[in-house]
Amino acid sequence: MRVELEKLVDLQKTDTNIRKLKKAIETAGQRRATIEQEFEKHAFSIREIQGRRDTLTSDRTELERQIAENKTYKERAERNLKHAQNQKEYETAMREIDALQKQIALCEAQIIEKMTAAEEVEKELESRADEINTLDAKREEAFKEFDAELEKNETELAAETKKREAVFTTLPAQLASVYNRLAQRSRDGIAVAEVTNGSCSACFMSLRPQMQVEVKRGDQIITCESCTRILYIASKPAQSEATAS
């Protein structure tokens, strides 16, 4: 019976690993999307800063255009002033020159503000230069590692499934049936539970001292009185000759 119990323990460990691998594979799409969202968050933050820089550059270009245009109008107004033939023409030209000069001065002040803001944005971009320059490479590396892990999980799942079939077919039919029934009934798929600190590790129910002795002996199948899972006590690793002596 000890041999069968060892097979059950091995089968349970294999099934637990299969469940873990299947879950990792099934949630791969979601986890991949999470990685993409994280990189996209960084990329969006960078694009937002670059967008502010581009807007400031565009605004400055427009202000410079307005200054050039107003200077052209001012030159025309100065010519009108020079050739004014009466007081009215003179005053009209003076008012136009004064208004245009104010517009030019306002645009020039705004350009200084845009330049100051642009310098701050450039400093911010410079401080994140390493992040900007390596973002694509880091994204590619992250997905490369993710895909390698997924491939590894799929390979391991195939091997574990094959191993399970090999172990399961060597179990007595009745014992195999009991194992399947217990595993399918349990939400976590645990049919064989280790006894730790005198308790069932699945339901945490304390075992009677006599039951602990019987489980430790391992010459028969003992089930938990609470959750009915098959119980076992893991063998302690063999001590080295030096330690034993």
CSV table of N, CA and C in Angstrom, one decimal, residues 3 14 31 53-54 64 71 84 99-100 116 122 126 137 142 151 159 165 177 181 195 209 217:
chain,number,residue,atom,x,y,z
A,3,VAL,N,3.5,1.8,-1.7
A,3,VAL,CA,3.8,2.2,-3.1
A,3,VAL,C,2.6,3.0,-3.7
A,14,THR,N,1.6,16.3,-9.3
A,14,THR,CA,1.6,16.5,-10.7
A,14,THR,C,0.3,17.3,-11.1
A,31,ARG,N,-2.7,38.7,-19.0
A,31,ARG,CA,-1.4,39.2,-18.4
A,31,ARG,C,-0.6,39.9,-19.5
A,53,ARG,N,5.2,70.2,-25.8
A,53,ARG,CA,6.3,70.8,-26.5
A,53,ARG,C,5.9,71.3,-27.9
A,54,ASP,N,5.3,70.4,-28.6
A,54,ASP,CA,4.9,70.7,-30.0
A,54,ASP,C,3.8,71.8,-30.1
A,64,GLU,N,5.1,84.6,-33.9
A,64,GLU,CA,6.1,85.2,-34.8
A,64,GLU,C,5.5,85.6,-36.1
A,71,LYS,N,4.2,94.0,-38.1
A,71,LYS,CA,5.3,94.9,-38.5
A,71,LYS,C,5.1,95.5,-39.9
A,84,ALA,N,1.0,112.1,-44.5
A,84,ALA,CA,-0.2,112.7,-44.1
A,84,ALA,C,-0.4,114.1,-44.6
A,99,ALA,N,-1.4,101.2,-31.9
A,99,ALA,CA,-2.1,99.9,-31.6
A,99,ALA,C,-1.3,98.7,-32.1
A,100,LEU,N,-0.6,98.9,-33.3
A,100,LEU,CA,0.2,97.8,-33.8
A,100,LEU,C,1.4,97.6,-33.0
A,116,THR,N,10.0,80.1,-22.2
A,116,THR,CA,10.3,79.7,-20.9
A,116,THR,C,9.6,78.3,-20.6
A,122,GLU,N,11.5,70.8,-22.1
A,122,GLU,CA,12.7,70.2,-22.6
A,122,GLU,C,13.5,69.5,-21.5
A,126,GLU,N,14.4,65.7,-21.1
A,126,GLU,CA,15.8,65.3,-20.9
A,126,GLU,C,16.0,64.4,-19.7
A,137,ALA,N,12.7,49.1,-26.6
A,137,ALA,CA,13.6,47.9,-26.3
A,137,ALA,C,13.1,47.2,-25.1
A,142,ALA,N,10.4,42.6,-22.6
A,142,ALA,CA,9.3,42.1,-21.7
A,142,ALA,C,8.5,41.1,-22.4
A,151,GLU,N,5.8,29.6,-23.6
A,151,GLU,CA,6.3,28.4,-24.3
A,151,GLU,C,6.8,27.4,-23.3
A,159,ALA,N,4.5,17.7,-20.8
A,159,ALA,CA,5.3,16.7,-20.1
A,159,ALA,C,4.5,16.2,-18.8
A,165,GLU,N,-0.6,10.6,-16.9
A,165,GLU,CA,-1.2,9.5,-17.5
A,165,GLU,C,-0.5,8.2,-17.2
A,177,SER,N,-10.4,5.6,-9.0
A,177,SER,CA,-11.8,6.2,-9.0
A,177,SER,C,-12.0,7.1,-7.8
A,181,ARG,N,-12.7,11.1,-7.8
A,181,ARG,CA,-13.9,11.6,-7.2
A,181,ARG,C,-13.6,12.7,-6.2
A,195,VAL,N,-0.1,16.0,5.9
A,195,VAL,CA,-0.4,16.3,7.4
A,195,VAL,C,0.8,17.2,7.8
A,209,PRO,N,-4.2,11.6,17.7
A,209,PRO,CA,-2.9,11.0,17.8
A,209,PRO,C,-2.8,9.7,17.2
A,217,ARG,N,2.6,5.6,9.5
A,217,ARG,CA,3.0,4.2,9.1
A,217,ARG,C,2.9,4.0,7.6
